[in-house]
Amino acid sequence: MPRAPTERCDRHSHKHIDMYCQNHDNVGCSTCMAVDHRLCKDTFYIPEFIQNNTYQVESRDIQTKLKEIAKTLENQANRFKQDKQRLLKRRAEILADIRKFRQEINDQLDKLEKSSIDEIESQVKCLEDKIEDGLKQLQANKSRIRSANDKLASTNTSHSEVFVYVKIGEDAANVANKYMGHAKIKSTVEDIQFQPDRTILTQIEQKKTLGILSEKPTKTADNLFQIKGNQTYNVKVKSDNASCYIRSACCMENGTIILADYDNMKLKRLHSYNYTVTDYCDLPGKPWQVCMINNTQVAVTIPSKKEVHFISLERKMKTTNKINTDFKCYGLAFANNNLYISDGNTSVYMYTLSGRKLHQFSKDQSGHKLFSNICSLAVSKDATMIYVADYFNGLIVLDNNGQVITSFNDKQLKGANYCYLTEAGSVLVSGYLSNNVLQFTCDGELIGEVIKADSEKEEIRSVCCNQQMTKMCISRYTDDNIEVFDI
């Protein structure tokens, strides 16, 4: 008979695990069987069960399974650690936001205080001027009365002079009385007072916090965006001479969206909440693709000029610099302090910000052309992945050496027109002919269709997401509106 197991029971430490319940396929000590399996018919002493049955213990399969589970648990532990780090980072960011909001409140209160002081000073000045004017008129009347009285007192010889001075005195007295009757001068002015707007204090007292803290699910690059609803916003301005043709869009870290209006030759800045045009910048030609350089600067390609313009977003939008290329530049992306520019046909170039050409990607190792009609570009933050939306060849993903990692050219994506890399790392690609938006992983694997084709609407041109991954914005061909989706 096989030897009895020596493993002790977790619940009854003085007992060995030497019993097996075949009904539940579970092992335990004799006490466990007596308590938990007393109604089970098939309970056995393990050495006898092994001796009387052709049961083979295959530990290798169990070890493999345990290793897989251990790896899964380790991955989950790493995710928990990442979640904790992200949570602590978000706490620091939220605390900074609270302090920033508090400062905004302080600034607004300072403005209210200054306005109140200015109003009081203005009112006091007005009353002071009235009092000073009254004093001057009183002083003039007093001088006139005193002068007439002095002349009458000093004249006692000529009846004619007395007559004249009497009339002058009467006239001065009448003028003074008339002024006193009209002005109704009082010895004191009405008092002024300040009544605080207690509703401000009441509203503050009713607030428990400076805002609302809520939880939202974290979106990862492998999760298909779910559309919850959408709204339409008009982006046309008075100076536009044509219908808006938003050829590309990018989202800044603060939520501001920058649109490249092709036909109206403008870059337009949208408010991060109500999506109204708050500012725009006229360009010397029709813009193609815009991308973010940093928090206060974007760059945009102008194919007809063979130029890339750098636009400052501080205060009023304006061009601060430009670089020239020897080709009509279309697609544009920025990563790792370098620009990635396409010629619209068969090549992607890497440039420094100063305008020096570094590399060209146009052929694979076999000498075959990589592209045929490049519409837009996107590049990962570490510049290890280059995403190309090619109108005829679909989505093409390259490494930083120009080697093709993967490509997607399927009937689901017809006329690949625009690609956008989200903050979470997934890639959104719009199809001009398929009139939809697909979502891919950072490796170029299809996740699914985010926006389906709608035959009643114009073709989709550009797509972008805000940094918080809660909004997605698309533009359509020659449409004065943009659509903003909740995701």
Coordinates of C-alpha atoms in Angstrom, one line a residue:
M1 CA 0.0 0.0 0.0
P2 CA 1.3 3.5 -0.8
R3 CA 2.5 5.6 2.1
A4 CA -0.1 7.9 3.7
P5 CA 0.3 11.6 2.9
T6 CA 2.1 13.7 5.5
E7 CA 0.6 17.1 4.6
R8 CA -1.3 18.5 7.6
C9 CA -4.8 19.9 7.3
D10 CA -5.2 23.7 7.4
R11 CA -8.3 23.5 9.5
H12 CA -7.3 20.7 11.8
S13 CA -3.5 21.0 12.2
H14 CA -3.2 17.8 14.3
K15 CA -4.6 15.7 11.4
H16 CA -3.0 14.6 8.1
I17 CA -4.8 15.0 4.8
D18 CA -5.4 11.3 4.2
M19 CA -9.0 11.1 3.0
Y20 CA -10.5 11.6 -0.5
C21 CA -14.2 12.4 -1.4
Q22 CA -14.8 11.2 -4.9
N23 CA -18.2 12.8 -5.0
H24 CA -16.7 16.3 -4.6
D25 CA -13.3 15.4 -5.9
N26 CA -11.8 16.9 -2.8
V27 CA -9.2 15.8 -0.2
G28 CA -9.1 16.5 3.6
C29 CA -8.5 14.9 6.9
S30 CA -10.8 12.5 8.7
T31 CA -12.4 15.3 10.7
C32 CA -13.1 17.2 7.5
M33 CA -14.8 14.2 6.0
A34 CA -16.9 13.7 9.2
V35 CA -18.0 17.3 9.2
D36 CA -18.3 18.3 5.6
H37 CA -18.8 15.0 3.7
R38 CA -20.7 12.9 6.1
L39 CA -23.5 12.5 3.6
C40 CA -21.1 11.5 0.8
K41 CA -21.1 7.8 -0.1
D42 CA -17.7 7.7 -1.8
T43 CA -15.1 8.7 0.7
F44 CA -11.9 6.8 0.8
Y45 CA -8.6 6.4 2.6
I46 CA -6.2 7.8 0.1
P47 CA -3.6 5.0 0.2
E48 CA -6.4 2.4 -0.3
F49 CA -8.0 4.4 -3.1
I50 CA -4.7 4.6 -5.0
Q51 CA -4.0 0.9 -4.5
N52 CA -7.5 -0.2 -5.6
N53 CA -7.8 2.2 -8.6
T54 CA -5.9 2.7 -11.8
Y55 CA -5.6 6.4 -10.9
Q56 CA -2.5 8.1 -12.3
V57 CA -1.3 11.2 -10.7
E58 CA -0.2 13.6 -13.5
S59 CA 1.7 16.3 -11.6
R60 CA 3.2 17.9 -14.7
D61 CA -0.1 19.2 -16.0
I62 CA -1.0 20.6 -12.6
Q63 CA 2.4 22.2 -12.4
T64 CA 1.9 23.8 -15.8
K65 CA -1.5 25.1 -14.7
L66 CA -0.1 26.4 -11.4
K67 CA 2.6 28.2 -13.3
E68 CA 0.1 29.8 -15.6
I69 CA -2.1 30.9 -12.7
A70 CA 1.0 32.2 -10.8
K71 CA 1.9 34.2 -13.9
T72 CA -1.6 35.6 -14.1
L73 CA -1.6 36.5 -10.4
E74 CA 1.8 38.2 -10.9
N75 CA 0.5 40.2 -13.8
Q76 CA -2.5 41.2 -11.8
A77 CA -0.2 42.2 -8.9
N78 CA 1.7 44.4 -11.3
R79 CA -1.5 45.9 -12.5
F80 CA -2.5 46.7 -9.0
K81 CA 0.9 48.3 -8.4
Q82 CA 0.5 50.3 -11.6
D83 CA -3.0 51.3 -10.5
K84 CA -1.7 52.4 -7.1
Q85 CA 1.0 54.5 -8.8
R86 CA -1.5 56.0 -11.2
L87 CA -3.9 56.7 -8.2
L88 CA -1.1 58.5 -6.3
K89 CA -0.2 60.5 -9.4
R90 CA -3.9 61.4 -9.9
R91 CA -4.1 62.4 -6.2
A92 CA -1.2 64.8 -6.7
E93 CA -2.8 66.2 -9.9
I94 CA -6.2 66.6 -8.3
L95 CA -4.7 68.4 -5.2
A96 CA -2.9 70.7 -7.6
D97 CA -6.2 71.3 -9.5
I98 CA -7.9 72.1 -6.1
R99 CA -5.2 74.6 -5.2
K100 CA -5.4 76.1 -8.7
F101 CA -9.2 76.4 -8.4
R102 CA -8.9 77.9 -5.0
Q103 CA -6.5 80.5 -6.5
E104 CA -9.0 81.2 -9.2
I105 CA -11.6 81.9 -6.5
N106 CA -9.2 84.1 -4.7
D107 CA -8.4 86.0 -7.9
Q108 CA -12.1 86.4 -8.6
L109 CA -12.7 87.7 -5.0
D110 CA -9.8 90.1 -5.4
K111 CA -11.5 91.4 -8.6
L112 CA -14.8 91.8 -6.7
E113 CA -13.0 93.6 -3.9
K114 CA -11.3 96.0 -6.3
S115 CA -14.5 96.7 -8.2
S116 CA -16.3 97.4 -4.9
I117 CA -13.5 99.8 -3.8
D118 CA -13.4 101.5 -7.2
E119 CA -17.2 102.0 -7.0
I120 CA -17.0 103.5 -3.5
E121 CA -14.1 105.7 -4.5
S122 CA -16.0 106.9 -7.6
Q123 CA -19.1 107.7 -5.6
V124 CA -17.2 109.5 -2.8
K125 CA -15.3 111.5 -5.5
C126 CA -18.6 112.5 -7.1
L127 CA -20.0 113.7 -3.7
E128 CA -16.7 115.5 -2.9
D129 CA -16.9 117.4 -6.2
K130 CA -20.5 118.4 -5.5
I131 CA -19.5 119.6 -2.0
E132 CA -16.5 121.5 -3.4
D133 CA -18.6 123.1 -6.0
G134 CA -21.1 124.2 -3.4
L135 CA -18.4 125.6 -1.2
K136 CA -17.0 127.6 -4.1
Q137 CA -20.4 129.2 -4.9
L138 CA -21.0 129.9 -1.2
Q139 CA -17.6 131.5 -1.0
A140 CA -18.3 133.7 -4.0
N141 CA -21.6 134.8 -2.5
K142 CA -20.0 135.5 0.8
S143 CA -17.3 137.6 -0.9
R144 CA -20.0 139.5 -2.8
I145 CA -22.0 140.1 0.4
R146 CA -19.0 141.2 2.3
S147 CA -17.8 143.6 -0.4
A148 CA -21.2 145.2 -0.6
N149 CA -21.5 145.6 3.1
D150 CA -18.0 147.1 3.4
K151 CA -18.7 149.7 0.7
L152 CA -22.0 150.7 2.4
A153 CA -20.2 151.0 5.7
S154 CA -17.4 153.2 4.3
T155 CA -19.7 155.6 2.3
N156 CA -21.4 158.4 4.1
T157 CA -20.8 161.5 2.0
S158 CA -22.4 161.2 -1.4
H159 CA -26.0 160.2 -1.6
S160 CA -25.4 159.0 -5.2
E161 CA -22.7 156.5 -4.1
V162 CA -24.9 155.4 -1.2
F163 CA -27.7 154.8 -3.7
V164 CA -25.4 152.8 -5.9
Y165 CA -24.0 150.7 -3.1
V166 CA -27.5 150.0 -1.7
K167 CA -28.6 148.7 -5.1
I168 CA -25.4 146.6 -5.4
G169 CA -26.0 145.2 -1.9
E170 CA -29.6 144.4 -2.7
D171 CA -28.6 142.6 -5.8
A172 CA -25.9 140.6 -3.9
A173 CA -28.5 139.7 -1.3
N174 CA -31.0 138.6 -3.9
V175 CA -28.5 136.5 -5.8
A176 CA -27.4 134.8 -2.5
N177 CA -31.0 134.1 -1.5
K178 CA -31.8 132.7 -4.9
Y179 CA -28.8 130.4 -4.8
M180 CA -29.8 129.3 -1.4
G181 CA -33.3 128.5 -2.5
H182 CA -32.2 126.5 -5.6
A183 CA -29.3 124.6 -4.1
K184 CA -31.0 123.9 -0.8
I185 CA -27.6 123.6 0.9
K186 CA -27.6 121.5 4.0
S187 CA -25.0 121.7 6.8
T188 CA -24.2 117.9 6.2
V189 CA -24.5 115.6 3.2
E190 CA -26.3 112.3 3.2
D191 CA -24.3 109.4 4.6
I192 CA -23.2 106.6 2.3
Q193 CA -23.2 103.0 3.3
F194 CA -22.1 99.6 2.0
Q195 CA -24.4 96.6 2.0
P196 CA -22.6 93.3 1.5
D197 CA -24.1 90.8 -0.9
R198 CA -24.8 88.1 1.6
T199 CA -25.8 85.6 -1.1
I200 CA -22.2 85.1 -2.0
L201 CA -21.4 84.0 1.6
T202 CA -24.6 81.9 1.7
Q203 CA -23.6 80.1 -1.5
I204 CA -20.2 79.3 -0.1
E205 CA -21.6 78.1 3.2
Q206 CA -23.9 75.7 1.3
K207 CA -20.9 74.1 -0.4
K208 CA -19.2 71.2 1.3
T209 CA -16.3 70.9 -1.2
L210 CA -14.8 72.9 -4.0
G211 CA -16.0 70.3 -6.5
I212 CA -17.3 66.8 -7.2
L213 CA -14.9 63.8 -7.0
S214 CA -16.1 60.9 -9.0
E215 CA -14.6 57.6 -10.3
K216 CA -14.5 56.7 -13.9
P217 CA -13.3 53.4 -15.5
T218 CA -9.8 53.5 -16.9
K219 CA -9.6 53.1 -20.6
T220 CA -6.8 51.1 -22.0
A221 CA -5.5 50.8 -25.5
D222 CA -7.1 47.4 -25.9
N223 CA -10.6 48.4 -24.9
L224 CA -12.9 49.4 -27.8
F225 CA -14.3 52.9 -27.2
Q226 CA -18.1 52.8 -26.5
I227 CA -20.1 55.7 -27.9
K228 CA -22.6 57.1 -25.3
G229 CA -23.9 60.1 -27.1
N230 CA -22.8 63.0 -29.3
Q231 CA -23.5 66.7 -29.9
T232 CA -22.8 69.0 -32.9
Y233 CA -21.0 72.3 -32.7
N234 CA -20.6 75.0 -35.3
V235 CA -17.0 76.1 -36.0
K236 CA -17.6 78.8 -38.7
V237 CA -16.4 82.3 -38.0
K238 CA -17.5 85.6 -39.7
S239 CA -14.3 86.0 -41.7
D240 CA -14.7 82.5 -43.4
N241 CA -15.3 82.9 -47.1
A242 CA -16.1 79.2 -47.7
S243 CA -17.6 76.2 -46.0
C244 CA -15.5 74.8 -43.3
Y245 CA -13.3 71.9 -44.4
I246 CA -11.6 70.6 -41.3
R247 CA -8.8 68.6 -42.7
S248 CA -7.2 67.7 -39.4
A249 CA -7.4 68.2 -35.6
C250 CA -5.3 67.8 -32.5
C251 CA -6.1 68.0 -28.8
M252 CA -3.9 69.9 -26.3
E253 CA -3.2 68.6 -22.8
N254 CA -5.7 71.2 -21.3
G255 CA -8.5 69.9 -23.6
T256 CA -8.3 72.7 -26.2
I257 CA -8.8 71.5 -29.7
I258 CA -7.0 72.9 -32.7
L259 CA -8.6 72.6 -36.1
A260 CA -7.0 73.0 -39.5
D261 CA -9.6 74.6 -41.8
Y262 CA -8.3 73.8 -45.3
D263 CA -10.6 76.0 -47.5
N264 CA -10.6 79.0 -45.2
M265 CA -6.8 78.8 -44.6
K266 CA -7.0 79.0 -40.9
L267 CA -6.1 77.3 -37.7
K268 CA -9.0 77.5 -35.2
R269 CA -8.8 77.1 -31.4
L270 CA -11.9 75.6 -29.7
H271 CA -12.9 76.0 -26.1
S272 CA -12.3 72.8 -24.1
Y273 CA -15.9 72.6 -22.8
N274 CA -18.3 74.4 -25.0
Y275 CA -16.3 73.9 -28.3
T276 CA -16.8 77.4 -29.5
V277 CA -14.1 79.1 -31.6
T278 CA -12.2 81.3 -29.2
D279 CA -9.4 82.3 -31.5
Y280 CA -8.0 81.7 -35.0
C281 CA -4.9 82.3 -37.0
D282 CA -4.8 83.1 -40.8
L283 CA -2.3 81.1 -42.8
P284 CA -0.6 81.9 -46.1
G285 CA -2.0 78.7 -47.7
K286 CA -4.3 75.8 -47.1
P287 CA -3.3 73.7 -44.1
W288 CA -3.2 70.0 -44.2
Q289 CA -2.2 68.4 -40.8
V290 CA -1.7 70.0 -37.4
C291 CA 0.1 68.4 -34.5
M292 CA 1.0 69.4 -31.0
I293 CA 4.6 70.4 -30.2
N294 CA 4.2 71.3 -26.6
N295 CA 1.6 72.9 -24.3
T296 CA 1.8 76.3 -26.0
Q297 CA 2.7 75.5 -29.6
V298 CA 1.5 73.5 -32.6
A299 CA 2.9 72.9 -36.0
V300 CA 1.0 72.7 -39.3
T301 CA 1.9 71.8 -42.9
I302 CA 1.1 74.0 -45.8
P303 CA 1.6 71.9 -49.0
S304 CA 1.4 74.7 -51.6
K305 CA 4.2 76.7 -49.8
K306 CA 6.3 73.6 -49.0
E307 CA 6.5 74.9 -45.4
V308 CA 5.8 73.8 -41.9
H309 CA 4.6 76.7 -39.7
F310 CA 4.9 76.8 -35.9
I311 CA 2.0 78.6 -34.2
S312 CA 2.1 80.0 -30.7
L313 CA -1.0 79.5 -28.6
E314 CA 0.0 82.0 -25.9
R315 CA -2.6 84.7 -25.8
K316 CA -3.4 85.5 -29.5
M317 CA -2.5 82.7 -32.0
K318 CA 0.3 83.7 -34.3
T319 CA 3.1 82.2 -36.4
T320 CA 6.4 82.3 -34.7
N321 CA 8.6 80.3 -37.0
K322 CA 8.6 78.1 -40.1
I323 CA 10.9 75.6 -41.9
N324 CA 11.0 74.9 -45.6
T325 CA 11.0 71.6 -47.4
D326 CA 11.9 70.7 -51.0
F327 CA 8.5 68.9 -51.4
K328 CA 4.9 69.5 -50.9
C329 CA 4.4 68.5 -47.2
Y330 CA 1.2 66.9 -46.1
G331 CA 1.3 64.5 -43.1
L332 CA 2.9 65.8 -39.9
A333 CA 3.7 64.3 -36.5
F334 CA 6.1 65.2 -33.6
A335 CA 7.9 62.9 -31.2
N336 CA 11.2 62.8 -29.4
N337 CA 12.0 66.3 -30.4
N338 CA 11.8 65.5 -34.2
L339 CA 9.3 66.2 -36.9
Y340 CA 7.9 63.5 -39.2
I341 CA 6.7 64.9 -42.5
S342 CA 5.2 63.1 -45.5
D343 CA 5.3 64.3 -49.1
G344 CA 1.7 63.0 -49.7
N345 CA 2.8 60.2 -52.0
T346 CA 5.7 57.8 -51.3
S347 CA 8.0 59.1 -48.6
V348 CA 8.1 59.9 -44.9
Y349 CA 10.9 62.2 -43.7
M350 CA 12.4 62.9 -40.3
Y351 CA 13.4 66.5 -39.6
T352 CA 14.9 68.4 -36.7
L353 CA 12.9 71.4 -35.4
S354 CA 15.5 73.6 -37.0
G355 CA 14.7 72.2 -40.5
R356 CA 17.5 69.7 -41.0
K357 CA 16.6 66.5 -42.8
L358 CA 17.7 63.3 -40.9
H359 CA 16.1 60.3 -42.6
Q360 CA 13.8 59.2 -45.4
F361 CA 11.4 56.2 -45.3
S362 CA 10.1 55.2 -48.7
K363 CA 11.2 51.6 -49.5
D364 CA 11.4 48.3 -47.7
Q365 CA 14.5 46.0 -47.6
S366 CA 13.5 44.5 -50.9
G367 CA 13.4 47.9 -52.6
H368 CA 9.6 48.0 -52.9
K369 CA 7.7 51.2 -52.3
L370 CA 6.1 51.3 -48.9
F371 CA 3.5 53.9 -49.7
S372 CA 1.4 55.1 -52.6
N373 CA -0.8 58.0 -51.3
I374 CA 0.0 59.2 -47.7
C375 CA -2.8 61.2 -46.1
S376 CA -1.6 61.6 -42.5
L377 CA 0.9 60.5 -39.9
A378 CA 1.1 59.7 -36.2
V379 CA 4.1 58.7 -34.1
S380 CA 4.3 57.2 -30.6
K381 CA 5.7 59.3 -27.8
D382 CA 9.0 57.4 -27.7
A383 CA 9.3 57.5 -31.5
T384 CA 9.5 53.7 -31.8
M385 CA 6.3 53.4 -33.9
I386 CA 5.3 55.3 -37.0
Y387 CA 1.7 55.1 -38.1
V388 CA 0.8 56.0 -41.7
A389 CA -2.7 56.4 -43.2
D390 CA -2.3 55.5 -46.8
Y391 CA -5.4 56.1 -49.0
F392 CA -4.8 53.0 -51.1
N393 CA -2.8 50.8 -48.7
G394 CA -4.7 51.3 -45.4
L395 CA -2.9 51.6 -42.1
I396 CA 0.9 50.9 -42.2
V397 CA 2.9 50.6 -39.0
L398 CA 6.7 51.1 -39.1
D399 CA 9.4 50.9 -36.5
N400 CA 11.9 53.7 -36.1
N401 CA 14.2 52.1 -38.7
G402 CA 11.4 52.3 -41.4
Q403 CA 10.7 48.5 -41.3
V404 CA 7.1 47.5 -41.6
I405 CA 5.7 45.9 -38.4
T406 CA 2.2 45.3 -39.7
S407 CA -0.4 46.7 -42.0
F408 CA -4.1 46.7 -42.3
N409 CA -5.8 46.9 -45.7
D410 CA -9.3 45.5 -45.6
K411 CA -12.8 46.4 -46.9
Q412 CA -13.5 47.7 -43.4
L413 CA -11.1 50.5 -44.0
K414 CA -11.6 52.0 -47.5
G415 CA -9.6 55.2 -48.3
A416 CA -7.6 55.5 -45.1
N417 CA -7.6 59.2 -44.6
Y418 CA -6.6 60.2 -41.1
C419 CA -4.8 58.5 -38.1
Y420 CA -4.6 59.8 -34.6
L421 CA -2.7 58.3 -31.6
T422 CA -4.7 58.5 -28.4
E423 CA -3.2 59.2 -24.9
A424 CA -4.0 55.5 -24.0
G425 CA -1.9 54.3 -26.9
S426 CA -4.5 53.1 -29.3
V427 CA -4.7 54.4 -32.9
L428 CA -7.9 55.8 -34.5
V429 CA -8.1 55.7 -38.3
S430 CA -10.9 57.2 -40.4
G431 CA -11.9 55.8 -43.7
Y432 CA -13.0 58.3 -46.3
L433 CA -14.7 55.8 -48.6
S434 CA -15.9 53.5 -45.8
N435 CA -17.0 56.6 -43.9
N436 CA -16.2 55.1 -40.5
V437 CA -13.6 55.2 -37.7
L438 CA -11.6 52.1 -36.7
Q439 CA -9.6 51.6 -33.5
F440 CA -6.3 49.7 -33.5
T441 CA -3.8 48.7 -30.8
C442 CA -0.4 50.4 -30.7
D443 CA 0.9 47.3 -32.6
G444 CA -1.6 47.9 -35.4
E445 CA -4.0 45.1 -34.5
L446 CA -7.7 45.9 -35.2
I447 CA -9.8 46.3 -32.0
G448 CA -13.1 47.2 -33.7
E449 CA -15.2 49.8 -35.3
V450 CA -15.9 52.9 -33.1
I451 CA -18.1 54.9 -35.5
K452 CA -20.0 53.1 -38.2
A453 CA -20.8 54.4 -41.7
D454 CA -23.8 56.7 -42.1
S455 CA -24.9 57.1 -45.7
E456 CA -26.9 60.2 -44.8
K457 CA -23.8 62.1 -43.6
E458 CA -20.7 63.5 -45.3
E459 CA -17.5 61.5 -45.3
I460 CA -15.4 61.6 -42.1
R461 CA -12.2 63.5 -42.4
S462 CA -10.4 64.0 -39.1
V463 CA -10.7 62.4 -35.6
C464 CA -9.1 63.2 -32.3
C465 CA -9.6 62.5 -28.6
N466 CA -9.0 64.6 -25.5
Q467 CA -6.3 63.7 -23.0
Q468 CA -8.8 62.4 -20.4
M469 CA -10.1 59.9 -23.1
T470 CA -13.8 61.0 -22.4
K471 CA -14.5 62.9 -25.7
M472 CA -13.8 62.1 -29.3
C473 CA -14.2 64.7 -32.0
I474 CA -14.7 64.1 -35.7
S475 CA -15.1 66.4 -38.7
R476 CA -16.7 65.7 -42.0
Y477 CA -16.1 66.9 -45.6
T478 CA -17.1 70.5 -46.2
D479 CA -19.2 70.7 -43.0
D480 CA -19.4 73.8 -40.8
N481 CA -19.9 71.6 -37.8
I482 CA -17.9 69.1 -35.7
E483 CA -19.3 66.1 -33.8
V484 CA -18.2 65.5 -30.3
F485 CA -18.9 62.0 -28.9
D486 CA -18.9 60.9 -25.2
I487 CA -16.8 57.7 -24.9

